[in-house]
PDB file of C-alpha atoms in Angstrom:
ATOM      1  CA  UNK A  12       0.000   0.000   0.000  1.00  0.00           C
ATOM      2  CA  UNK A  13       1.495   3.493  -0.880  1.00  0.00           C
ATOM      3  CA  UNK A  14       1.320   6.355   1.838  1.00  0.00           C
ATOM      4  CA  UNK A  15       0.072   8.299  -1.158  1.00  0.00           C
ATOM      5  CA  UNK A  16      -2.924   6.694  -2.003  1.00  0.00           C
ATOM      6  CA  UNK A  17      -3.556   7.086   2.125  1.00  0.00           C
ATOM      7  CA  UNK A  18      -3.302  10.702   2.354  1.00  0.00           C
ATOM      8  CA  UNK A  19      -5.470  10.838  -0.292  1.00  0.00           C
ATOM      9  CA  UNK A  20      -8.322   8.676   0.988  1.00  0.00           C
ATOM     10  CA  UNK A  21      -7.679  10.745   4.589  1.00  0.00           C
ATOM     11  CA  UNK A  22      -7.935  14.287   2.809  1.00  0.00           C
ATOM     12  CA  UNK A  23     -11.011  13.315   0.864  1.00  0.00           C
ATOM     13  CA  UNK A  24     -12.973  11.716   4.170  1.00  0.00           C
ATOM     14  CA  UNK A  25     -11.977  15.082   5.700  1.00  0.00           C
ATOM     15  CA  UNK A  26     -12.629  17.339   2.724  1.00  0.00           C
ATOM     16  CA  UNK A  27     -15.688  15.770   1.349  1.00  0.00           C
ATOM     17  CA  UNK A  28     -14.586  15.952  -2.521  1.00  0.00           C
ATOM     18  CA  UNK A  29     -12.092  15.654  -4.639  1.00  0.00           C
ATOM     19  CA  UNK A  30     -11.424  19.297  -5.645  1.00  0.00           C
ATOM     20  CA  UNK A  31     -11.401  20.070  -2.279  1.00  0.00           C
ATOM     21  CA  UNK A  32      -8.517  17.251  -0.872  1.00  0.00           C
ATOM     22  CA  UNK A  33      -6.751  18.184  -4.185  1.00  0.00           C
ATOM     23  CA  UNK A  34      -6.349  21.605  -2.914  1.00  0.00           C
ATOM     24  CA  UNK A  35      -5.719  20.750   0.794  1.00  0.00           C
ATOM     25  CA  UNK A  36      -2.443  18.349  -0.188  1.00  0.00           C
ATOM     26  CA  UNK A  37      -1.487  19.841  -3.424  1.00  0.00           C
ATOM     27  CA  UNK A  38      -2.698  17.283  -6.168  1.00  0.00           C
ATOM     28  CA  UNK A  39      -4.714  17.837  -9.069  1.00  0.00           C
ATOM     29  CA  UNK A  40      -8.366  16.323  -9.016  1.00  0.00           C
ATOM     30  CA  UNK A  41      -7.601  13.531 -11.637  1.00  0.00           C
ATOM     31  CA  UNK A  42      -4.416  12.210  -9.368  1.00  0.00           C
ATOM     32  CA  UNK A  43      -6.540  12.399  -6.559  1.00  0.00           C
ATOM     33  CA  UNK A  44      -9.312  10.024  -8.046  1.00  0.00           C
ATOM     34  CA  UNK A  45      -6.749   8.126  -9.358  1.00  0.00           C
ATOM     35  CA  UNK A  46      -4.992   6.975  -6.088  1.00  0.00           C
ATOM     36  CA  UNK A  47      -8.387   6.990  -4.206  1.00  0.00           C
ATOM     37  CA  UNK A  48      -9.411   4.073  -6.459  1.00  0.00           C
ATOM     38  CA  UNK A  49      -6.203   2.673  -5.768  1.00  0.00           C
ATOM     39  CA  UNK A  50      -6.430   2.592  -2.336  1.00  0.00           C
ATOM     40  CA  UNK A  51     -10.738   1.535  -2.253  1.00  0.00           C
ATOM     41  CA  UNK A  52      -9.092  -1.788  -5.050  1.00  0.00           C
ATOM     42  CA  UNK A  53      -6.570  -2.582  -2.257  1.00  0.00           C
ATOM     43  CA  UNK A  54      -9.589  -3.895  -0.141  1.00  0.00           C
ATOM     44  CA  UNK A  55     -11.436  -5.839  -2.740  1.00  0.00           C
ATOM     45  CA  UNK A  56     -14.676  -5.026  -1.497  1.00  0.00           C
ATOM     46  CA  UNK A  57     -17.540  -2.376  -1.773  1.00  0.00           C
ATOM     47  CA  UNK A  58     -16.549   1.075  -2.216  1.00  0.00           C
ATOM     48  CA  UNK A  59     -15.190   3.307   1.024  1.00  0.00           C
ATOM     49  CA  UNK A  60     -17.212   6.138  -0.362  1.00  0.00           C
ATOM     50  CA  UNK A  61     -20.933   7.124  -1.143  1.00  0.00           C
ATOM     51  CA  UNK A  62     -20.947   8.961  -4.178  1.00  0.00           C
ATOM     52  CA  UNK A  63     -23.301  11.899  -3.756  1.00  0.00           C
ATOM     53  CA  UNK A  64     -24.802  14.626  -5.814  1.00  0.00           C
ATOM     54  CA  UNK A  65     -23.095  16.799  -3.040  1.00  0.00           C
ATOM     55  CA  UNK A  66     -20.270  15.235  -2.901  1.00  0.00           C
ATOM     56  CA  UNK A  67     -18.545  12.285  -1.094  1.00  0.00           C
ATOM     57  CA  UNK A  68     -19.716  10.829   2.045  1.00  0.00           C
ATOM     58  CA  UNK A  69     -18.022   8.213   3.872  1.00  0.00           C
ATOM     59  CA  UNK A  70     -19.744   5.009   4.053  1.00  0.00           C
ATOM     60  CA  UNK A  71     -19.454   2.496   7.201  1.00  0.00           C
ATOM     61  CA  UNK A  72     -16.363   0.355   5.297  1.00  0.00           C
ATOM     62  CA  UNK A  73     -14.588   3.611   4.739  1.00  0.00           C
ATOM     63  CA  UNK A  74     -15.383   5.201   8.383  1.00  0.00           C
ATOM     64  CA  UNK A  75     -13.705   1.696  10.158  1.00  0.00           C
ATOM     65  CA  UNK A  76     -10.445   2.305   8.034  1.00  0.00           C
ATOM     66  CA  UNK A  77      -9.916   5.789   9.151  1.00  0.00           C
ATOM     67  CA  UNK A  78      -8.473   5.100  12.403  1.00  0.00           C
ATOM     68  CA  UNK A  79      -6.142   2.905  11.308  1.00  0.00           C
ATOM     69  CA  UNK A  80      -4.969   5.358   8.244  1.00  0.00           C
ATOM     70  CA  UNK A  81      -4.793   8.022  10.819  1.00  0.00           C
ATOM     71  CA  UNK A  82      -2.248   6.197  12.789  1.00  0.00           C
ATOM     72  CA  UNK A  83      -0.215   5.516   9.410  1.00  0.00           C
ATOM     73  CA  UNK A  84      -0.311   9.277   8.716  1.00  0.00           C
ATOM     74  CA  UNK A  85       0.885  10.264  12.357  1.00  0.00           C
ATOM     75  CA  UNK A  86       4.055   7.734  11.750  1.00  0.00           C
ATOM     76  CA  UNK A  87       5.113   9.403   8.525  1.00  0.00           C
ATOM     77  CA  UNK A  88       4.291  12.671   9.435  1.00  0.00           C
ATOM     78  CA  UNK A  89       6.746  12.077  12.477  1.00  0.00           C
ATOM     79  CA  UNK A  90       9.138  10.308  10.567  1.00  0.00           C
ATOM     80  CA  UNK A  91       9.025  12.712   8.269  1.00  0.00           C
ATOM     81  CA  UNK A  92       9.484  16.060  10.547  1.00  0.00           C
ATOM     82  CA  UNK A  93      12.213  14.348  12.515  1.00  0.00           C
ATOM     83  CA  UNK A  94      14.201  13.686   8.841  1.00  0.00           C
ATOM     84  CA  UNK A  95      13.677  17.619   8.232  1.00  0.00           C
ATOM     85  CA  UNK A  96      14.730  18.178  12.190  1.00  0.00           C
ATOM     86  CA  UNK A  97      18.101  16.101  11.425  1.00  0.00           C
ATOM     87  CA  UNK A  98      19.256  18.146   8.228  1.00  0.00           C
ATOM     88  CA  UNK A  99      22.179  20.323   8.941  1.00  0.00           C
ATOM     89  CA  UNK A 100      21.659  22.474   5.487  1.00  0.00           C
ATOM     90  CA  UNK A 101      21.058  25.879   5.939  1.00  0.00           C
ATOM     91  CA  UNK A 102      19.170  26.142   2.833  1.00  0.00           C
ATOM     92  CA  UNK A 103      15.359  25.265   1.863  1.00  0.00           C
ATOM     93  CA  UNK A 104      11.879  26.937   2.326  1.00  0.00           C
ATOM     94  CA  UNK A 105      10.165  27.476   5.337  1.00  0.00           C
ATOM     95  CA  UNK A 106       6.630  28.087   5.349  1.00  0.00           C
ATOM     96  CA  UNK A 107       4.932  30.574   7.891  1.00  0.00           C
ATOM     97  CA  UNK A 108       1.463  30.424   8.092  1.00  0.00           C
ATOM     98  CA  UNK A 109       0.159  33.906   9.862  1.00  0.00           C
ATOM     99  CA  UNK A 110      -2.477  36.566   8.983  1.00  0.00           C
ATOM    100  CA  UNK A 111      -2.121  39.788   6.797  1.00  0.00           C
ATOM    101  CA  UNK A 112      -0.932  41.970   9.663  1.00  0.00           C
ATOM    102  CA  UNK A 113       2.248  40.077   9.999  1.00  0.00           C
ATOM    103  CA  UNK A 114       2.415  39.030   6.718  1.00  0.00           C
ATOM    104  CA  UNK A 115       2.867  42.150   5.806  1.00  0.00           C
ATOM    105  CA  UNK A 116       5.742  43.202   8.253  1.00  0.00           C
ATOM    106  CA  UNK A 117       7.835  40.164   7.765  1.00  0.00           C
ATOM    107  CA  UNK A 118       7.535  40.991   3.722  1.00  0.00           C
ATOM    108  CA  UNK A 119       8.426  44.239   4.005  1.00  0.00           C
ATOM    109  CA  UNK A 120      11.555  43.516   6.786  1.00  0.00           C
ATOM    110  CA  UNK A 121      12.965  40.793   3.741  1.00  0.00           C
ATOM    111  CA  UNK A 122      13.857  43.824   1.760  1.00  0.00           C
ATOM    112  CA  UNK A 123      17.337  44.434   3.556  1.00  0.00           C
ATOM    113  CA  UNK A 124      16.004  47.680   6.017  1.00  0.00           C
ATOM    114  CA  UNK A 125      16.876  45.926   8.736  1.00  0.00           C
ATOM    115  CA  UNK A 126      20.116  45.321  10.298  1.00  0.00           C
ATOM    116  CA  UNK A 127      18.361  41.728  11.355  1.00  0.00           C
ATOM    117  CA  UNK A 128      19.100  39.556   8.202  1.00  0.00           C
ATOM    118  CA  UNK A 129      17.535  36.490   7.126  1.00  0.00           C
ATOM    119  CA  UNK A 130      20.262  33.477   6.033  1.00  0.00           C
ATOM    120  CA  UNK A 131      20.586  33.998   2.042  1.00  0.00           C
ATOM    121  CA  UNK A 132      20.016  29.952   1.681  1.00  0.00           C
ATOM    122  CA  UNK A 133      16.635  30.571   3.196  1.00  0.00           C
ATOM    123  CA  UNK A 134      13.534  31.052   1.422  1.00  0.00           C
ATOM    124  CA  UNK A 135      10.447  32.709   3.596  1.00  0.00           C
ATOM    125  CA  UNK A 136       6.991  31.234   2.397  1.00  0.00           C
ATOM    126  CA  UNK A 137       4.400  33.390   3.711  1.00  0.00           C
ATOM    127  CA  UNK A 138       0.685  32.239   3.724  1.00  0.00           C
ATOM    128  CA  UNK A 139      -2.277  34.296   4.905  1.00  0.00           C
ATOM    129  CA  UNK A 140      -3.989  32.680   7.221  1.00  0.00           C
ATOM    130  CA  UNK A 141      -6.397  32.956   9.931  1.00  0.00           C
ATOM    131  CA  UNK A 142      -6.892  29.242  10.474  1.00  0.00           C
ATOM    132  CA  UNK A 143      -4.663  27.534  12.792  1.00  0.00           C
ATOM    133  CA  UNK A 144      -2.719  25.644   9.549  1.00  0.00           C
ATOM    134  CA  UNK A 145      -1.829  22.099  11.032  1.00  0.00           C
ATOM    135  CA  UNK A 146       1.581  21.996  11.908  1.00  0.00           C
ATOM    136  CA  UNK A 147       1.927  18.310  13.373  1.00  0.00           C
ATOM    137  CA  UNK A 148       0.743  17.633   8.967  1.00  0.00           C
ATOM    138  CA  UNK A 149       3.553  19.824   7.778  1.00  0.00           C
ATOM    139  CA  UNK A 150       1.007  22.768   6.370  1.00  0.00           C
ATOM    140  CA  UNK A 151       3.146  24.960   7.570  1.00  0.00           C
ATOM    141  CA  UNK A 152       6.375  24.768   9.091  1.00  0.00           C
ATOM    142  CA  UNK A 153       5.437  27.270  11.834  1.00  0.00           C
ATOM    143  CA  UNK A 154       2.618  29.758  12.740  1.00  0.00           C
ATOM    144  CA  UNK A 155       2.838  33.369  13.935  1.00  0.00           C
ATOM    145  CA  UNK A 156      -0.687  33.997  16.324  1.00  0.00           C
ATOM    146  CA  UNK A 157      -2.434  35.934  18.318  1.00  0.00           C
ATOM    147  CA  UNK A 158      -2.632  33.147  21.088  1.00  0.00           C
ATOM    148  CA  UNK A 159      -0.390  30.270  21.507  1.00  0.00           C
ATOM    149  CA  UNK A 160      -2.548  26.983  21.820  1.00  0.00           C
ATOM    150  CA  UNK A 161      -3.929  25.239  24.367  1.00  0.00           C
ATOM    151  CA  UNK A 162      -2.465  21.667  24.006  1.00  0.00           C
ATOM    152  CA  UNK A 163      -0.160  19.950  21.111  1.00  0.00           C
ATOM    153  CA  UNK A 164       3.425  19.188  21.261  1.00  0.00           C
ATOM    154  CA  UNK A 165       4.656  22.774  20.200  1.00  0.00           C
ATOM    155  CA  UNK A 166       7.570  25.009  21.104  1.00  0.00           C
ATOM    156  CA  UNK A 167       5.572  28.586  21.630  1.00  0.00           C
ATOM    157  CA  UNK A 168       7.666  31.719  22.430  1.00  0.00           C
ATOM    158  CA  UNK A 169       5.913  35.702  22.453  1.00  0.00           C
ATOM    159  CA  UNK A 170       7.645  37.644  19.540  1.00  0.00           C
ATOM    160  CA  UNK A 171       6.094  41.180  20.219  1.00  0.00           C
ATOM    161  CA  UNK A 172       3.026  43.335  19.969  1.00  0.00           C
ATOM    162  CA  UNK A 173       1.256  45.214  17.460  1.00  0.00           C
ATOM    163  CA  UNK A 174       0.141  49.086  18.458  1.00  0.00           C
ATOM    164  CA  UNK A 175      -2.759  50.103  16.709  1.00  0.00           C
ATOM    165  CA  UNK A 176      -4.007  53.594  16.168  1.00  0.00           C
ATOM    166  CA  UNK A 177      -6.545  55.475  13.666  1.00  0.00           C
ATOM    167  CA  UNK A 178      -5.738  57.108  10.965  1.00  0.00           C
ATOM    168  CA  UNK A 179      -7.041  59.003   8.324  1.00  0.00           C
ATOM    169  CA  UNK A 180      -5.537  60.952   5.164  1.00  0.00           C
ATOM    170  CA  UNK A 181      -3.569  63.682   6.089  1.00  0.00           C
ATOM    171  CA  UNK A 182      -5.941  66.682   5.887  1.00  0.00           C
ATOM    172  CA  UNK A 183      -9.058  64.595   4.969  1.00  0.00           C
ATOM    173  CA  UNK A 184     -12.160  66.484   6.950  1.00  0.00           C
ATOM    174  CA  UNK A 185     -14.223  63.038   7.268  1.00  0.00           C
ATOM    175  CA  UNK A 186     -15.666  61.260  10.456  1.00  0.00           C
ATOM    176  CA  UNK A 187     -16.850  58.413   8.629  1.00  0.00           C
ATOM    177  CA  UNK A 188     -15.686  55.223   9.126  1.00  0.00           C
ATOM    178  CA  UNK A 189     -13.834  52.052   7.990  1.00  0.00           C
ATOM    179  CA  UNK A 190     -14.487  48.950   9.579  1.00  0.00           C
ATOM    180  CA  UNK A 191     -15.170  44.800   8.995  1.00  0.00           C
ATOM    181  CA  UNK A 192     -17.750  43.567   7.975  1.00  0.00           C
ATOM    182  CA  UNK A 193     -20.621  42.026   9.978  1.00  0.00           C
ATOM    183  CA  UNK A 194     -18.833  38.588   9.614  1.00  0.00           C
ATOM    184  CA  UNK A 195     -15.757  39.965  10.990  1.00  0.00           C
ATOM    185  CA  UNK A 196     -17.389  41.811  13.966  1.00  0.00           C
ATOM    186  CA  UNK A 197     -15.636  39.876  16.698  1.00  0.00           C
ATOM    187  CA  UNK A 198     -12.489  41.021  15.480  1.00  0.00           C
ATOM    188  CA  UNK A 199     -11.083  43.857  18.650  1.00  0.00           C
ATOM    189  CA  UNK A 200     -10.462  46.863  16.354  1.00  0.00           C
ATOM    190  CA  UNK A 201     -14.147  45.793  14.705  1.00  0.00           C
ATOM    191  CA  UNK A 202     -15.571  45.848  18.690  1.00  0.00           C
ATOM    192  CA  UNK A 203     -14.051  49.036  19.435  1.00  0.00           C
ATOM    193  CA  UNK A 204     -15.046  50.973  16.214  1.00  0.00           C
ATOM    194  CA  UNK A 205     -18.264  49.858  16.411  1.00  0.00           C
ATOM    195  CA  UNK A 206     -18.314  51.607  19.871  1.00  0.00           C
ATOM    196  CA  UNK A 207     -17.181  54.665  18.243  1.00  0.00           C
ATOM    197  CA  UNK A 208     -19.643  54.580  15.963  1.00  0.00           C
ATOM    198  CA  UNK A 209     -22.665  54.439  18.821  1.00  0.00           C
ATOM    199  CA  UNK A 210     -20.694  56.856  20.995  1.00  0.00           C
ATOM    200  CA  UNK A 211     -20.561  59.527  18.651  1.00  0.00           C
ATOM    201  CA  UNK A 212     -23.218  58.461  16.082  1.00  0.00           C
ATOM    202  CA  UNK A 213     -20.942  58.873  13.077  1.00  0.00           C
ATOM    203  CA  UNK A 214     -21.662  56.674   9.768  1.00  0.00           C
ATOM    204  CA  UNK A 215     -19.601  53.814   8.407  1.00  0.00           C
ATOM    205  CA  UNK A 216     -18.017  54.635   4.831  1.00  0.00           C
ATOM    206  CA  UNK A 217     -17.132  51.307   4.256  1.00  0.00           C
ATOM    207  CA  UNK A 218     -17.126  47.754   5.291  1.00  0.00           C
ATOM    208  CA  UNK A 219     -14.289  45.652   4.242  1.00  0.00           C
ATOM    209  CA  UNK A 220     -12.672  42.316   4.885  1.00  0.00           C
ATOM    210  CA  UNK A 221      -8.940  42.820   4.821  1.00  0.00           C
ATOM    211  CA  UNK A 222      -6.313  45.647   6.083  1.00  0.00           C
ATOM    212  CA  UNK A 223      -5.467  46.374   2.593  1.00  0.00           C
ATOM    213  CA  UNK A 224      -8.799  47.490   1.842  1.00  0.00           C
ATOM    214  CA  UNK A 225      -8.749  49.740   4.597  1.00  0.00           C
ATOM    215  CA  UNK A 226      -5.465  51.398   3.979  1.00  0.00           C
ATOM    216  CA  UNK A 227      -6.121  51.909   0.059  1.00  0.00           C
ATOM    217  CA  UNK A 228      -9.906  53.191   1.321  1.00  0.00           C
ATOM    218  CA  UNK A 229      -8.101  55.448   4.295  1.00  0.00           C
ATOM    219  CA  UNK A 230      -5.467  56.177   2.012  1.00  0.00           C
ATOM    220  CA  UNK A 231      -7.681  57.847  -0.824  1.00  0.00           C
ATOM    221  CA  UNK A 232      -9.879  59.981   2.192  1.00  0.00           C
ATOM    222  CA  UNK A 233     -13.093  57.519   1.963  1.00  0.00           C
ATOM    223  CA  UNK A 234     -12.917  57.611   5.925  1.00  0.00           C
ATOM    224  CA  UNK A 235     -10.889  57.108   9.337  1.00  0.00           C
ATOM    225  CA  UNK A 236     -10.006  53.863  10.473  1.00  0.00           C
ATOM    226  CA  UNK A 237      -8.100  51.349  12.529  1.00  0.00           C
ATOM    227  CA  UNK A 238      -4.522  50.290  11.429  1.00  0.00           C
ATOM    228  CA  UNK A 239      -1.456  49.002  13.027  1.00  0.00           C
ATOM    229  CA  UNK A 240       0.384  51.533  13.815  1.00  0.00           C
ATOM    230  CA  UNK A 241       4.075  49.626  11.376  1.00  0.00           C
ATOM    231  CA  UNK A 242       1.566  50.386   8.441  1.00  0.00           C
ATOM    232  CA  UNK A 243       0.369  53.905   9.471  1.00  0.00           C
ATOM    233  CA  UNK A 244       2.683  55.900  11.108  1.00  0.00           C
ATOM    234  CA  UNK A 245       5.027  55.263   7.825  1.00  0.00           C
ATOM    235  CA  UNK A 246       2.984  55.890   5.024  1.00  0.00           C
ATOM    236  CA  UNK A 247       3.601  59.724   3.760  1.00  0.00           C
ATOM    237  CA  UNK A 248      -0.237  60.382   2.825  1.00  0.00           C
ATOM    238  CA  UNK A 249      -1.493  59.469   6.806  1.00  0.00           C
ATOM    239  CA  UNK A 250      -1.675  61.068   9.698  1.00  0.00           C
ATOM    240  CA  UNK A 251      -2.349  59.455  13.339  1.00  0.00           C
ATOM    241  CA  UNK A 252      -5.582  61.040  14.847  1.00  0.00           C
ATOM    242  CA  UNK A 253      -5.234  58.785  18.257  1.00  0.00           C
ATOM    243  CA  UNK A 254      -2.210  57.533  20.883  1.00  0.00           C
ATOM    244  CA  UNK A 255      -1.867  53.243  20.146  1.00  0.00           C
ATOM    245  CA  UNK A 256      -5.025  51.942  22.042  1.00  0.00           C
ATOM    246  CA  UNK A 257      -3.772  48.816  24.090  1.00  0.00           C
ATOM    247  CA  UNK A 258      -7.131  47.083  23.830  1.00  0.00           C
ATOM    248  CA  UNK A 259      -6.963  46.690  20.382  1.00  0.00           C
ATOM    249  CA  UNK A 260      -3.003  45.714  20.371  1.00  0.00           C
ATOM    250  CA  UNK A 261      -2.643  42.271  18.765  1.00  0.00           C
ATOM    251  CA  UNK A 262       0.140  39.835  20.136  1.00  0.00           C
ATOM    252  CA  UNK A 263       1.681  37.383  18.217  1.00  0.00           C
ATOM    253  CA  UNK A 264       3.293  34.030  19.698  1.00  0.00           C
ATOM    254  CA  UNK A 265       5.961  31.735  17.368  1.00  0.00           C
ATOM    255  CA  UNK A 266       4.391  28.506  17.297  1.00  0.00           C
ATOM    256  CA  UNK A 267       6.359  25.358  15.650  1.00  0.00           C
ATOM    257  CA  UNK A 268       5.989  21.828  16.376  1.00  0.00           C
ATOM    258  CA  UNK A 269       8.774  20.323  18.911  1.00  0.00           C
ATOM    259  CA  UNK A 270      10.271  17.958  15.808  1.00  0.00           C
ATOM    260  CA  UNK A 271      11.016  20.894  13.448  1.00  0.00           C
ATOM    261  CA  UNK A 272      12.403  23.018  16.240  1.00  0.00           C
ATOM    262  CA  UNK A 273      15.552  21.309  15.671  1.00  0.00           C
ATOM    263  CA  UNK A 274      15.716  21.692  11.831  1.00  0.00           C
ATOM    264  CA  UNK A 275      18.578  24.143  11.308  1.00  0.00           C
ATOM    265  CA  UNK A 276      16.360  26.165   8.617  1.00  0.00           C
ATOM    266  CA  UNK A 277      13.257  26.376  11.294  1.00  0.00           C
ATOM    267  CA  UNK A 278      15.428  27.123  14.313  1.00  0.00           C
ATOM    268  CA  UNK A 279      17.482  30.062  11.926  1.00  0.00           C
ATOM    269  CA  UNK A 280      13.368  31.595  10.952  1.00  0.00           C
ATOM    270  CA  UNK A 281      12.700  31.568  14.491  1.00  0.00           C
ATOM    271  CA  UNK A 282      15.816  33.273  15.959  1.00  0.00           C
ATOM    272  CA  UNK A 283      14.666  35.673  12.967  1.00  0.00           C
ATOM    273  CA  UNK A 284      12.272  36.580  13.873  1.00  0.00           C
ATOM    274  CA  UNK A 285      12.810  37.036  17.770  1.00  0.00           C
ATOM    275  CA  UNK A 286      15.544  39.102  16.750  1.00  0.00           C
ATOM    276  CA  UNK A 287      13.382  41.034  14.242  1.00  0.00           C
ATOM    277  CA  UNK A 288      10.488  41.569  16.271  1.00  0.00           C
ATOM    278  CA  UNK A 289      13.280  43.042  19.081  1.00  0.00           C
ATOM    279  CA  UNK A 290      14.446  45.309  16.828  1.00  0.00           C
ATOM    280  CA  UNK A 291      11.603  47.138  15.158  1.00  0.00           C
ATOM    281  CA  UNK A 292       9.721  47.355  18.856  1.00  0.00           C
ATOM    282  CA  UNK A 293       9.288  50.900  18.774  1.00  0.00           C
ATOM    283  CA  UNK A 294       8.558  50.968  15.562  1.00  0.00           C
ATOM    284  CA  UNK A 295       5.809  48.069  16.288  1.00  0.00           C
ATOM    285  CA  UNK A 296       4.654  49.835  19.139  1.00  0.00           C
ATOM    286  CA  UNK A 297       3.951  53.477  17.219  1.00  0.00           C
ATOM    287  CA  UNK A 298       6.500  55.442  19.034  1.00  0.00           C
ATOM    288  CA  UNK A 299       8.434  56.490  16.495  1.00  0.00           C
ATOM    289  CA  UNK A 300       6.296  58.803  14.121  1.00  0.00           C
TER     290      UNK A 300
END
């Protein structure tokens, strides 16, 4: 039996369809139904799956193999992250899985600003993300998040804080405002505008879903709005209408799992990054304007 055709049966009983375990591991749809019949022949008998107009459904064949193909997975996986751990090469990709906040910051500190330099044999990978990506299945190499988890095998360490101010164009004569949307209302700068809002009664401009949209939408004088304060206090067209408000300041822990710390490319990215994130702290915290 090929560990393959396993992942593939595992992402598709998780997934639900093809397409959507093709995306989740990286294979196209026809190599995924491909090695799922391959590993539904290997048994000889009915089919593991119900094919459905909706998609695909476990059946009660398929649902007694997946405990025993999870425990397959968790032995490669392990094998497989303690290889990586036992590399000494310098050199490779590491993949960070984070959200567009920090994306943004460690993209922009790659450009050489910095006294804190990246090893030249490294290549960042930077996916936005605000899903926990599964480290222990190597979807990311580490995670950068507000909170560190509650339980799993992980080395966590704090990097730093982000300060967060508003901001509107420089000169601009708007109280409007730009927030989330209603899906994103949770969110703390979305809590505290939104208190702003009923406080003073002022209208919302615009709703939108990422930070981008709200700089390019602050940026061209739609309204005022919430930013960090790395993104803000920098930009030559915006001006800072409030101190950093520490409710709304967003930590963000290193999270990797406890086999890749000792990977010589993963331990490197995190001693980046502590050392990064130490030396643009005023700069992170909006004191230096």
């Amino acid at each position: 039996m090929d560990w393959d055709d396993v992942r593939v049966f595992l992402a598709v009983a998780r997934e639900g369809s093809m397409r959507a375990a093709g995306r989740s591991i990286g294979l196209s749809q026809p190599t995924i139904a491909r090695r799922l019949a391959a590993f539904e022949a290997t048994f000889g008998g009915p089919a593991l799956f119900d094919r459905l107009p909706e998609g695909l459904r476990l059946n009660a064949a398929g649902e007694q193999l997946v405990p025993e193909a999870e425990s397959v997975e968790d032995a490669v996986l392990t094998l497989e992250r303690r290889r990586a751990a036992a590399s000494p090469v310098l050199s490779g990709t590491v993949r960070v899985s984070t959200g567009e906040c920090a994306a943004g910051f460690l993209a922009r500190c790659l450009s050489g600003s910095t006294t804190t330099a990246l090893p030249t044999g490294i290549t960042l990978e930077l996916v936005d993300s605000r899903q926990t990506a599964n480290l222990a299945r190597r979807e990311a190499d580490m995670a950068l998040r507000h909170e560190p988890p509650e339980s799993g095998d992980f080395y966590i360490s704090k990097a730093g804080t982000f300060a967060c101010a508003v901001y509107r164009r420089r000169g601009a004569d708007t109280d409007a405002w730009v927030t989330y949307t209603d899906e994103q209302a949770h969110y703390a700068p979305a809590r505290w505008v939104q208190r702003q809002i009923e406080e003073t009664g002022k209208p919302v401009a615009l709703r939108a879903s990422s930070m981008l949209m709200h700089l390019e939408a602050i940026r061209a004088g739609t309204g005022r709005g919430v930013l960090p304060c790395y993104v803000g206090d920098g930009h030559p067209l915006l001006e800072r209408l409030t101190p950093p408000i520490p409710e709304i300041a967003a930590e963000y822990w290193i999270i990797v799992h406890r086999d890749l710390r000792r990977s010589a490319c993963v331990r490197a990215v995190i001693d980046w990054l502590k050392a990064l994130f130490a030396e643009q702290r005023d700069v992170l915290a909006g004191s230096v304007l």
